[in-house]
PDB file of C-alpha atoms in Angstrom:
ATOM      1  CA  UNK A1294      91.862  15.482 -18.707  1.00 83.00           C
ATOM      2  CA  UNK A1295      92.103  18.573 -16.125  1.00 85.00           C
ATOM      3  CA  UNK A1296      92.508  15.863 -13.654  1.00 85.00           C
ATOM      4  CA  UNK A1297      95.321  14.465 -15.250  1.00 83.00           C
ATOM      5  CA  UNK A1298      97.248  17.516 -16.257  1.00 81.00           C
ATOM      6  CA  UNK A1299      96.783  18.583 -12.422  1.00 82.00           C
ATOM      7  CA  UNK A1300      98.161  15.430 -11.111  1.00 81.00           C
ATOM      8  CA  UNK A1301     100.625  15.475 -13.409  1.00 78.00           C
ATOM      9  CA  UNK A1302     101.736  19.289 -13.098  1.00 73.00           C
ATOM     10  CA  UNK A1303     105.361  20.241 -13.947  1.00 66.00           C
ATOM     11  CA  UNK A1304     106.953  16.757 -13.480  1.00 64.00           C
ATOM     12  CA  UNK A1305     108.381  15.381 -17.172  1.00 67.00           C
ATOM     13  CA  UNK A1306     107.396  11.439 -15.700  1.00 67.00           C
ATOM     14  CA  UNK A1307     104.741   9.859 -17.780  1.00 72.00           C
ATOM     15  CA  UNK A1308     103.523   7.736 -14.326  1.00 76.00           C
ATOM     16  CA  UNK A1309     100.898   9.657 -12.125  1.00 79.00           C
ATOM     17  CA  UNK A1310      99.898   8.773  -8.782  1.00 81.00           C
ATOM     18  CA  UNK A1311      95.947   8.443  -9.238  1.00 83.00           C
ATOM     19  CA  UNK A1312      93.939   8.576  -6.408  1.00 86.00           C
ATOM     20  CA  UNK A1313      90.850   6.067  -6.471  1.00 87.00           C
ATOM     21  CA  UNK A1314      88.483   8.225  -4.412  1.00 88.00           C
ATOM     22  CA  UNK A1315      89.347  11.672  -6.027  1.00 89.00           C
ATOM     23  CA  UNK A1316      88.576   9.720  -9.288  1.00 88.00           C
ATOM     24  CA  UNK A1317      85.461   8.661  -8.140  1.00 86.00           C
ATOM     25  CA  UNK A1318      84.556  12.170  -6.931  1.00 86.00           C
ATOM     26  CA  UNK A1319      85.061  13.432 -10.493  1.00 87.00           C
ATOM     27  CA  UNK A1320      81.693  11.828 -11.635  1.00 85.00           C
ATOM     28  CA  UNK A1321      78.203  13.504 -10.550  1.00 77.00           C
ATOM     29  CA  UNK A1322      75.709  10.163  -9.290  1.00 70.00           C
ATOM     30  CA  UNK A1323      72.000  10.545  -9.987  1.00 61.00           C
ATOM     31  CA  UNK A1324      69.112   8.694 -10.231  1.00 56.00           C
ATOM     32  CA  UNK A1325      68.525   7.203 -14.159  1.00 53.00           C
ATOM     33  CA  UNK A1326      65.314   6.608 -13.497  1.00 52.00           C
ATOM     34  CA  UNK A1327      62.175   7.051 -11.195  1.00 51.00           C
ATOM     35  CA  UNK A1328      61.583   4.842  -8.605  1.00 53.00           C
ATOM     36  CA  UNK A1329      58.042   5.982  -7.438  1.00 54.00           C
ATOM     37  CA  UNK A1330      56.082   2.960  -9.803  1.00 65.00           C
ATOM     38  CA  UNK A1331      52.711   3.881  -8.239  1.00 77.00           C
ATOM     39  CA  UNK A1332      49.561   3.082  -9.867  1.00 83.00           C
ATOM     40  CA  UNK A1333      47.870   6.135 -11.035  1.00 88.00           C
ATOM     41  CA  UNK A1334      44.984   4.993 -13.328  1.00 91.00           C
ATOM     42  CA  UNK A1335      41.790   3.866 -10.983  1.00 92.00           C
ATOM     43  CA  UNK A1336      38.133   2.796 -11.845  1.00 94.00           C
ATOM     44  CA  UNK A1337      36.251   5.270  -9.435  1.00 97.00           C
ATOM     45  CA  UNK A1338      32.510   3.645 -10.451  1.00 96.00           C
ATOM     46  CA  UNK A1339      31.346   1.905 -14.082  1.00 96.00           C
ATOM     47  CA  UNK A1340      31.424   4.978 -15.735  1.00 97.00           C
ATOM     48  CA  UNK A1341      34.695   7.199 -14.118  1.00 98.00           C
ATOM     49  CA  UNK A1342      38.113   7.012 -14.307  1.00 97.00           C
ATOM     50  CA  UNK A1343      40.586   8.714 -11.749  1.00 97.00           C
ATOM     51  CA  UNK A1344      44.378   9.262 -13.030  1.00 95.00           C
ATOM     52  CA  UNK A1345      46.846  11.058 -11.025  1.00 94.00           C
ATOM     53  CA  UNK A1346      49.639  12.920 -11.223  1.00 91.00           C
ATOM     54  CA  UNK A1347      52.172  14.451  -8.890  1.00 88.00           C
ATOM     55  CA  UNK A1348      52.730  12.527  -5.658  1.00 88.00           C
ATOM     56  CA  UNK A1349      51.021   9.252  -5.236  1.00 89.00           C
ATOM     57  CA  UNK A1350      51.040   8.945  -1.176  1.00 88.00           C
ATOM     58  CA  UNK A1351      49.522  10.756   1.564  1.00 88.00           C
ATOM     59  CA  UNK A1352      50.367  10.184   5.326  1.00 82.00           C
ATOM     60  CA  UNK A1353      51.970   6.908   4.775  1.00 83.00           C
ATOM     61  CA  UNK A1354      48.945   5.723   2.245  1.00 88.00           C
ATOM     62  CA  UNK A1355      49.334   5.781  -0.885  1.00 90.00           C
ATOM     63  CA  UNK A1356      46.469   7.931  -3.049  1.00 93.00           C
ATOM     64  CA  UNK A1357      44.973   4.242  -4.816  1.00 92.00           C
ATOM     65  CA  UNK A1358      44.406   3.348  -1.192  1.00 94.00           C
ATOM     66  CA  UNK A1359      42.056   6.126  -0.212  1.00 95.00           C
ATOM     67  CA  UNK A1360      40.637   6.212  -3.375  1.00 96.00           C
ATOM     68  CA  UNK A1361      39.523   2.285  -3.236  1.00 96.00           C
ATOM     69  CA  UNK A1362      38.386   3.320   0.558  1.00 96.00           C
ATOM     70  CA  UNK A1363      35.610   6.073  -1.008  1.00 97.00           C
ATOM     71  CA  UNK A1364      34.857   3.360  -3.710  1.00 97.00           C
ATOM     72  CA  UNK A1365      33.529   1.330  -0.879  1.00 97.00           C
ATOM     73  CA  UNK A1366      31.629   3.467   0.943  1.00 97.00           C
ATOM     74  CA  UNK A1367      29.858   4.287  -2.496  1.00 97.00           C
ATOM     75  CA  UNK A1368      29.035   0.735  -2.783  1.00 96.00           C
ATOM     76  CA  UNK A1369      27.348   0.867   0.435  1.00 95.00           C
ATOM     77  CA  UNK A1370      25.176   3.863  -0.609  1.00 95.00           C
ATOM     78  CA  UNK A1371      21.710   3.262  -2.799  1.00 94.00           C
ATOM     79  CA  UNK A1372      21.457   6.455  -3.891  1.00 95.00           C
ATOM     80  CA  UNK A1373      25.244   6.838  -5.170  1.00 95.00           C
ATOM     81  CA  UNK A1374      24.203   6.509  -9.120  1.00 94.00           C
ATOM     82  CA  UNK A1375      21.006   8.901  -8.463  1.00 94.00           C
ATOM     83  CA  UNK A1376      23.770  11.986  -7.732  1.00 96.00           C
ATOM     84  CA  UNK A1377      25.116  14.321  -9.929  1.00 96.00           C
ATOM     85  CA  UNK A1378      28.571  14.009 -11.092  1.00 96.00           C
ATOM     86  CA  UNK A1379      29.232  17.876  -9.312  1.00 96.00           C
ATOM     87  CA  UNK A1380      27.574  15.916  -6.359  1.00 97.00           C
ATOM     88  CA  UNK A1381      29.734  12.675  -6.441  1.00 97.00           C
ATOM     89  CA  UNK A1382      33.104  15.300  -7.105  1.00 97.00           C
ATOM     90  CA  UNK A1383      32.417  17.297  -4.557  1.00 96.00           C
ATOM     91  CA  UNK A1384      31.682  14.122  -2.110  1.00 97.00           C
ATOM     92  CA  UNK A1385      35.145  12.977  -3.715  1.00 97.00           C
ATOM     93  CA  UNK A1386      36.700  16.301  -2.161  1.00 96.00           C
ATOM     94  CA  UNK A1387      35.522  16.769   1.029  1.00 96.00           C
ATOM     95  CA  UNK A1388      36.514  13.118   1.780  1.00 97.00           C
ATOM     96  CA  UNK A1389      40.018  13.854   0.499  1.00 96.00           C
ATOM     97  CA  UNK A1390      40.174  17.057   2.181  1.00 95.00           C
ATOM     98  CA  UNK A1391      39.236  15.245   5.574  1.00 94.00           C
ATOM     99  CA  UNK A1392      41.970  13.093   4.785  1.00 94.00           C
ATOM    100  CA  UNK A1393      44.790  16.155   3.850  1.00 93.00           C
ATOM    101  CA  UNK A1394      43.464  17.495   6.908  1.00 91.00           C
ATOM    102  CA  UNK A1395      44.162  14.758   9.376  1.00 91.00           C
ATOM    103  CA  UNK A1396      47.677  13.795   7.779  1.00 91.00           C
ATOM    104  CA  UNK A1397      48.647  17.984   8.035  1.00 88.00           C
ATOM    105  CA  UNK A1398      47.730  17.531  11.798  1.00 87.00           C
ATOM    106  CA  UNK A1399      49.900  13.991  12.176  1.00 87.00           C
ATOM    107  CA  UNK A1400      52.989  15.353  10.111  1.00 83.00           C
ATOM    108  CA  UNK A1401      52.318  18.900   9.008  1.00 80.00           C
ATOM    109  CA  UNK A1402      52.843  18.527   5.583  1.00 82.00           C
ATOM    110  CA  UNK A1403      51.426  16.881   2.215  1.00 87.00           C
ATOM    111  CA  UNK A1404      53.343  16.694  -1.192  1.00 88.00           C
ATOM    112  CA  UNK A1405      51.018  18.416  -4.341  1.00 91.00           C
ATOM    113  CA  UNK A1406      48.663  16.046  -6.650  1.00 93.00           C
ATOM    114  CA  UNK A1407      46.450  16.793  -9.710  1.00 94.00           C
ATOM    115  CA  UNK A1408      43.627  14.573 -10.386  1.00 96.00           C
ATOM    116  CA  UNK A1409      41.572  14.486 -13.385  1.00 97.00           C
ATOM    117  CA  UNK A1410      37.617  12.718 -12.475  1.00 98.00           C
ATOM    118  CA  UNK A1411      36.639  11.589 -16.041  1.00 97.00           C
ATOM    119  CA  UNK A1412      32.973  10.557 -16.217  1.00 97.00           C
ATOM    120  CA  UNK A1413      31.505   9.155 -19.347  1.00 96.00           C
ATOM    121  CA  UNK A1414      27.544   9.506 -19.653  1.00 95.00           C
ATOM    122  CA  UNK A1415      25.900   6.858 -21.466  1.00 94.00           C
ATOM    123  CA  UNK A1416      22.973   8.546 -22.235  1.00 93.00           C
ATOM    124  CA  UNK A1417      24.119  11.802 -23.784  1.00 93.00           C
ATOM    125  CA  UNK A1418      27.365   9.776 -24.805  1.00 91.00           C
ATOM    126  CA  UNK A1419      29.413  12.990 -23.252  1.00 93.00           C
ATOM    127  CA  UNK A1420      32.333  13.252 -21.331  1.00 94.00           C
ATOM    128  CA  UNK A1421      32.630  15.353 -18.329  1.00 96.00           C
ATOM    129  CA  UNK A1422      36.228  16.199 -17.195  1.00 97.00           C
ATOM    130  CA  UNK A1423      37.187  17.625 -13.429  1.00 97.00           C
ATOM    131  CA  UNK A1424      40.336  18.551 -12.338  1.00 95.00           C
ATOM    132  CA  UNK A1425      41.522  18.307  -8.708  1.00 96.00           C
ATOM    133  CA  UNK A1426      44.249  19.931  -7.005  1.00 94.00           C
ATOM    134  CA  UNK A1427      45.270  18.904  -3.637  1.00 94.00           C
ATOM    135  CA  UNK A1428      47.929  20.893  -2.389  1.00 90.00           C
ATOM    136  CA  UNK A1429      49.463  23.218   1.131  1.00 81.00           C
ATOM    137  CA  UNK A1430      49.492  27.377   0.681  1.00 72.00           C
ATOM    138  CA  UNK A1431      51.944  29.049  -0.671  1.00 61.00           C
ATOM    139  CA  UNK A1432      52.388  31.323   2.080  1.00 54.00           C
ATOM    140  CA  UNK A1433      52.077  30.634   5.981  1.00 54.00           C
ATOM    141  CA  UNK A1434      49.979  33.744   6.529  1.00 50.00           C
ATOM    142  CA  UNK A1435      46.745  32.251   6.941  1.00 52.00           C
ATOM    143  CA  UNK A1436      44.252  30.611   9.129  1.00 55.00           C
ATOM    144  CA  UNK A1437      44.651  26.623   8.872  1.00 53.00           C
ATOM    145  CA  UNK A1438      40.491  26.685   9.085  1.00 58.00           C
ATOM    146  CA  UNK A1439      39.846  28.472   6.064  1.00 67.00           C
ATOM    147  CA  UNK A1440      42.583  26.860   4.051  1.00 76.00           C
ATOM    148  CA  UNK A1441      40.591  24.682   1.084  1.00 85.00           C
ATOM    149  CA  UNK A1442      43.552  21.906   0.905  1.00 91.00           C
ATOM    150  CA  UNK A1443      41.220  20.098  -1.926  1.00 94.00           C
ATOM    151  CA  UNK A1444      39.940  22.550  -5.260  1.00 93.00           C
ATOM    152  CA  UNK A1445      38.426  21.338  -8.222  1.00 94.00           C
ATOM    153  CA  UNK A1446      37.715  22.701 -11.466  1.00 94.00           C
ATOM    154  CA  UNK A1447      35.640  21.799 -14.409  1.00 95.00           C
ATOM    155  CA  UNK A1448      37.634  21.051 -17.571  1.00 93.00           C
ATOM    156  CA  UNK A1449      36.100  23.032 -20.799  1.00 88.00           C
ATOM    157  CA  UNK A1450      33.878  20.520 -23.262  1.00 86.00           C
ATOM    158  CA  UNK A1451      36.462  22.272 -26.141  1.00 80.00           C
ATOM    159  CA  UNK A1452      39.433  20.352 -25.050  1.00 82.00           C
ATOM    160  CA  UNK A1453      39.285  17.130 -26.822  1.00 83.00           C
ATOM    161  CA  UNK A1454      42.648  15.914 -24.842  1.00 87.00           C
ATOM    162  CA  UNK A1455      43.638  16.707 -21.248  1.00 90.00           C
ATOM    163  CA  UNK A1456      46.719  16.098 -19.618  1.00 89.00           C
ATOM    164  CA  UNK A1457      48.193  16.685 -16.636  1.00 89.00           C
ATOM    165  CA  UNK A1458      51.856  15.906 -14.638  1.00 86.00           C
ATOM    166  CA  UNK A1459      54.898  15.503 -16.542  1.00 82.00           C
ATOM    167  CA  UNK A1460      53.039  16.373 -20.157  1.00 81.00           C
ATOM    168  CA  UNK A1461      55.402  19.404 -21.677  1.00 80.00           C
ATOM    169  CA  UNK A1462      55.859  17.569 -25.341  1.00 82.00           C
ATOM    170  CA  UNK A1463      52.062  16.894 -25.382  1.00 82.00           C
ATOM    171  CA  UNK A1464      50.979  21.060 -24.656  1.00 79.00           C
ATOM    172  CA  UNK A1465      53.765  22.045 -27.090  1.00 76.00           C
ATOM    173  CA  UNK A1466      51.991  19.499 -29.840  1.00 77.00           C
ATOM    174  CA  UNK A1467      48.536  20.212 -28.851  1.00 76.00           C
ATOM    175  CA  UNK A1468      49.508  24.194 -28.687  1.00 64.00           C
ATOM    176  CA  UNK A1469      48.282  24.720 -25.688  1.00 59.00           C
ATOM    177  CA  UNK A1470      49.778  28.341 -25.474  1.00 57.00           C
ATOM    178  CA  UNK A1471      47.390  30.166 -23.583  1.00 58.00           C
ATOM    179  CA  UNK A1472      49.798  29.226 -20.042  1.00 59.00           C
ATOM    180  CA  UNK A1473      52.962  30.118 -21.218  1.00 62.00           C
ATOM    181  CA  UNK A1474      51.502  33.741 -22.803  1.00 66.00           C
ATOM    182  CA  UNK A1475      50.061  34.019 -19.242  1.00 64.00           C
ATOM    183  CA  UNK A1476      53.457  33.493 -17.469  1.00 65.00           C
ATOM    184  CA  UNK A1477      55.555  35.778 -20.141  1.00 74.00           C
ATOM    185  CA  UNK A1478      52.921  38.533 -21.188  1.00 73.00           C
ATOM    186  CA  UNK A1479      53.313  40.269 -17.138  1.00 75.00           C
ATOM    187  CA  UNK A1480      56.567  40.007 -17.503  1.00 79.00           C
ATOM    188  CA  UNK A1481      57.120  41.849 -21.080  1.00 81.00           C
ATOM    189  CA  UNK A1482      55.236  44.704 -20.071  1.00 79.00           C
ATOM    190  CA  UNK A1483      56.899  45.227 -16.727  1.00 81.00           C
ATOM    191  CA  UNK A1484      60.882  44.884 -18.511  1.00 85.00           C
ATOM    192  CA  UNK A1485      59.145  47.504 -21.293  1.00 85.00           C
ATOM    193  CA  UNK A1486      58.198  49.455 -18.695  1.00 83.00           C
ATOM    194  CA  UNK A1487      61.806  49.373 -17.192  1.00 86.00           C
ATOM    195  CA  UNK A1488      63.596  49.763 -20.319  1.00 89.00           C
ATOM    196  CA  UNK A1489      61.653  52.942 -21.551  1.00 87.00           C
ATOM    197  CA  UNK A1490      62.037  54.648 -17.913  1.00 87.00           C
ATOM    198  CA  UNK A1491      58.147  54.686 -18.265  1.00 85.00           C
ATOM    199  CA  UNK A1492      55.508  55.726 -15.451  1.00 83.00           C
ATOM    200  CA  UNK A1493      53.793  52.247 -14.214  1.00 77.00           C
ATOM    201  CA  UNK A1494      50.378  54.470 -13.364  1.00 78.00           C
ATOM    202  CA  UNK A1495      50.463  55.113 -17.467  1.00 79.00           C
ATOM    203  CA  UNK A1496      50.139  51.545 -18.268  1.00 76.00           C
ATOM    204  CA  UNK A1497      46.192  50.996 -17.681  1.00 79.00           C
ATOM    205  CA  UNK A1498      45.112  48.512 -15.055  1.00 75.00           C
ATOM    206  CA  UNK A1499      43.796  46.112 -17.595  1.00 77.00           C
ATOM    207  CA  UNK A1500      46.278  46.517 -20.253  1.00 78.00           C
ATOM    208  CA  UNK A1501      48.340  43.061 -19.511  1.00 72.00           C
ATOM    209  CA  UNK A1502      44.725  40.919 -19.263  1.00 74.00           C
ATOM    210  CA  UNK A1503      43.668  42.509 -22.588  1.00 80.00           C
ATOM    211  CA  UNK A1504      47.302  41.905 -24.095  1.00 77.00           C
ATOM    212  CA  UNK A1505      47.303  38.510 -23.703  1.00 74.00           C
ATOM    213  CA  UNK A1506      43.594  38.063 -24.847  1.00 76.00           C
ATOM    214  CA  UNK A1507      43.985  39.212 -28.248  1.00 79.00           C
ATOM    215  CA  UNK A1508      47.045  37.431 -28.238  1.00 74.00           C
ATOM    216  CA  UNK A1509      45.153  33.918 -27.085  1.00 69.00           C
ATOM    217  CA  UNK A1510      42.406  34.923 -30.213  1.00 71.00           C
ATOM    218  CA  UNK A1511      45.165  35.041 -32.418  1.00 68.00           C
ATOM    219  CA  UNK A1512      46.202  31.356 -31.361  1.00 63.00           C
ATOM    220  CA  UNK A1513      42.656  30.005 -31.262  1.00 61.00           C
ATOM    221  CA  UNK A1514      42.443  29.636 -35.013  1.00 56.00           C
ATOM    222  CA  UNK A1515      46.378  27.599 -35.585  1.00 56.00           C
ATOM    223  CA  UNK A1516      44.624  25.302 -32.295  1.00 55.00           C
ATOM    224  CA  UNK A1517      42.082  24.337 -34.242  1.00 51.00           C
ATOM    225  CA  UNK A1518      43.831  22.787 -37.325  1.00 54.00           C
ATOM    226  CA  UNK A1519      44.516  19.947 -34.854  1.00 62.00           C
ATOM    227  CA  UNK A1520      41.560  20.171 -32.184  1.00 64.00           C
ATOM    228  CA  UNK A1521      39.024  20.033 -35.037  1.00 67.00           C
ATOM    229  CA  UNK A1522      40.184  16.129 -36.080  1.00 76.00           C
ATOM    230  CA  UNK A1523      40.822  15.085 -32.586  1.00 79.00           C
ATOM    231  CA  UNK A1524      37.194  16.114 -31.794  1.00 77.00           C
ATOM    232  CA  UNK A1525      36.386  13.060 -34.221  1.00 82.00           C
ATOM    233  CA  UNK A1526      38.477  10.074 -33.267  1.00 86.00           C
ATOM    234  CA  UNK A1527      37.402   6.197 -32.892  1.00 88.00           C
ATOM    235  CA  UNK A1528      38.064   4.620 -30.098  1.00 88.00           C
ATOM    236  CA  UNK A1529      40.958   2.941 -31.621  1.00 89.00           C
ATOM    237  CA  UNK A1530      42.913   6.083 -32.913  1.00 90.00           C
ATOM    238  CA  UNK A1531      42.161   7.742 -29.331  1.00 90.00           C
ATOM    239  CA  UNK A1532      43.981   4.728 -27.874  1.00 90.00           C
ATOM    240  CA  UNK A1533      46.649   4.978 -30.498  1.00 91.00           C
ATOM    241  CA  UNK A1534      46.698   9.170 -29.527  1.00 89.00           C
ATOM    242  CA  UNK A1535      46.871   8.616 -26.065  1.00 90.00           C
ATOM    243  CA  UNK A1536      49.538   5.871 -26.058  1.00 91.00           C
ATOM    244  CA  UNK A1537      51.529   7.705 -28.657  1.00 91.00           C
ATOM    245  CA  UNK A1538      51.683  11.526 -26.068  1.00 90.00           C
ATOM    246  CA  UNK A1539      52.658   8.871 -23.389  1.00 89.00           C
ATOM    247  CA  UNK A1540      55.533   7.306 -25.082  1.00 89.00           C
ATOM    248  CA  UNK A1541      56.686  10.491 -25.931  1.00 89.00           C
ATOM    249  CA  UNK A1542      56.895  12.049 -23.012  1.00 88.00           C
ATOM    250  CA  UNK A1543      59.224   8.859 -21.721  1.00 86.00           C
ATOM    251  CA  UNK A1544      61.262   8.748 -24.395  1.00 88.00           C
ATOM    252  CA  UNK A1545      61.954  12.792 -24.522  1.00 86.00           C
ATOM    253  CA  UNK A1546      62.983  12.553 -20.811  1.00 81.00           C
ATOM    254  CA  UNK A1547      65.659   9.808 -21.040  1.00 78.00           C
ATOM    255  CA  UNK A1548      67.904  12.848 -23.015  1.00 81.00           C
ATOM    256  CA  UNK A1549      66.820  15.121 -20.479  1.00 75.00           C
ATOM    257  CA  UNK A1550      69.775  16.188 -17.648  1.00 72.00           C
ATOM    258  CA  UNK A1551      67.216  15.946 -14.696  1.00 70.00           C
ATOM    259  CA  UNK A1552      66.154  12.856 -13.045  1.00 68.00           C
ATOM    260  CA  UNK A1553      63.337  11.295 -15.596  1.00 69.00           C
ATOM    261  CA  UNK A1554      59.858  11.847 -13.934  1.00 73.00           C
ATOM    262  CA  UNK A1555      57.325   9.412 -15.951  1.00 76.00           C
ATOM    263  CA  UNK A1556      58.492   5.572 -16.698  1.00 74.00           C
ATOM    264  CA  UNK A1557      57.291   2.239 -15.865  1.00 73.00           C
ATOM    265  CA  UNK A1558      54.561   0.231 -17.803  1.00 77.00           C
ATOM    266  CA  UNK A1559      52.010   2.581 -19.892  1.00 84.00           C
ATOM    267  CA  UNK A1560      48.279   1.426 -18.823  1.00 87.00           C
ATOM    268  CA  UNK A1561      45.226   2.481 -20.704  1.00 92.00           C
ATOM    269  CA  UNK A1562      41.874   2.107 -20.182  1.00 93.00           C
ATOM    270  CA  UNK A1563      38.573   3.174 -22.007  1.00 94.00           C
ATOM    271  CA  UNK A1564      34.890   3.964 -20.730  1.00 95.00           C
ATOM    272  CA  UNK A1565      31.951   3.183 -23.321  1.00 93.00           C
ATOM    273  CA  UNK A1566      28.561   2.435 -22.723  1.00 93.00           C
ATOM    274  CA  UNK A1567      29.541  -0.832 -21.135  1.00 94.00           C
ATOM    275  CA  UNK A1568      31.497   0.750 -18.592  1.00 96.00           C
ATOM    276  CA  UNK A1569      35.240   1.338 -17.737  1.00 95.00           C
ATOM    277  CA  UNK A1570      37.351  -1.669 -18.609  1.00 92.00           C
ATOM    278  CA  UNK A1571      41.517  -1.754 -19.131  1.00 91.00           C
ATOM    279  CA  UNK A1572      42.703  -2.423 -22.415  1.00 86.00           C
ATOM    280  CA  UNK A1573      46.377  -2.344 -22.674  1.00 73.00           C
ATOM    281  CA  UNK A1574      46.663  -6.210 -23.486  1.00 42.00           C
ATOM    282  CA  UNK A1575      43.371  -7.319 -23.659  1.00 46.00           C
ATOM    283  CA  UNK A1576      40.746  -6.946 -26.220  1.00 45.00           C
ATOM    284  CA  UNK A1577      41.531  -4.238 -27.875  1.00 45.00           C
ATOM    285  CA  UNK A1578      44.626  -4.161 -30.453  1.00 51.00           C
ATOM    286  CA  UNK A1579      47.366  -2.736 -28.936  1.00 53.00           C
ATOM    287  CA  UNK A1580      48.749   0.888 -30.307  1.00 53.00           C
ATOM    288  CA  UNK A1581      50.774   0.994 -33.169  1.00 51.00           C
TER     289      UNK A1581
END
């Protein structure tokens, strides 16, 4: 309409002279919908999963491709199943970081992915959850040698669901606050400090850490109305759980302005006692 009127300005005519390419400039193109369709769900060995999130390729290989290349090389070891799963991680990460390493030298730079290594142990019937980070500094001031491009982390045995990527519906569900208080509780005490003209040295060292702890306490007990039933699921109703946060998080982002980041087909699998196998499709009803 502002168009128009312009066009249109002080002349009493109803005709305007439209312009095709000034009307064409009026409208903002973007993407509707990702394009990057990678495969991000892997069988690692019978009993571990790999999924990944952030970017899928790595110095013109895509992340499925160097996994599948450390899969064979564990086939080719007799003593793979005899390690650890800290041992078989950390294997995981210095072959990755070998491989950051070598594309950093080639083209100087690497995009960010998050891994989560999910091991099921048949004996104990536990799961053990990492979580890998491959990603550049922050800052340039430091010595390429001492730079750990690969970090892992072991995920707490109290999270009975872990996400990672594009998962902002499932936290806010699963009331995972403890991030966002860590984020926000730095910055309320510096704008009270501000506000109040008050002396930073009078604030104690500690005082933000210990802030957002009793905070976090507070939270633990409303987490636990819904941890405390998801620590009990059957397989079925975790497949339904973990197809359900999935769904969501596509369907929330096609009313979201920016450019969706999760689409494409949703793929599940499960590991048991006989192993990893896919399920989306196959033997196991599909979520309803």
């Amino acid at each position: 309409m502002d168009y128009l009127e312009r066009k249109q300005g002080n002349a009493n005519s109803n005709e305007i002279s439209i312009d095709r390419n000034e009307v064409i400039g009026l409208f903002e193109k973007r993407p509707s919908h990702t394009t990057d369709y990678a495969e991000k769900l892997f069988q690692f060995d019978k009993y571990t999963a790999i999924t990944l999130a952030g970017a899928s390729q790595m110095g013109g290989k895509t992340i499925e491709h160097l996994i599948q290349e450390l899969v064979a090389i564990n086939e080719e070891d007799e003593n793979y199943y005899s390690k650890t799963v800290a041992t078989r991680v950390g294997d995981f990460c210095r072959f990755m970081e070998e491989k950051v390493r070598a594309c950093i030298a080639a083209r100087g730079y690497i995009g960010r992915s998050i891994l989560l290594f999910t091991h099921y142990e048949p004996i104990t019937e536990k799961t053990i959850i990492y979580r890998i980070v491959i990603d550049k500094p922050i800052t340039e001031n430091f010595r390429a040698g001492d730079w750990k491009y690969v970090s892992f982390e072991k995920i707490s045995d109290e999270r009975y669901v872990v996400s990672e990527g594009q998962d902002f519906i499932s936290k806010r569900i699963l009331m995972e606050k403890r991030n966002f208080f860590s984020q926000t509780i730095p910055y309320i005490v510096d704008r009270i400090i501000k506000d109040f003209n008050l002396s930073p040295e009078s604030i104690p060292v500690g005082y933000p850490q210990q802030f957002l702890d009793e905070i976090y306490l507070k939270l633990k007990a409303d987490d636990w109305v819904i941890k405390e039933p998801l620590s009990n699921l059957s397989l079925q109703q975790a497949v339904n759980i973990a197809y359900l946060f999935l769904k969501m998080e596509i369907t929330f982002q096609t009313y979201a302005k920016r450019m969706p980041a999760v689409g494409g087909a949703i793929k599940i699998a499960v590991i048991d006692k006989d192993g990893f196998r896919y399920i989306m499709g196959h033997n196991i009803l599909q979520p309803y």
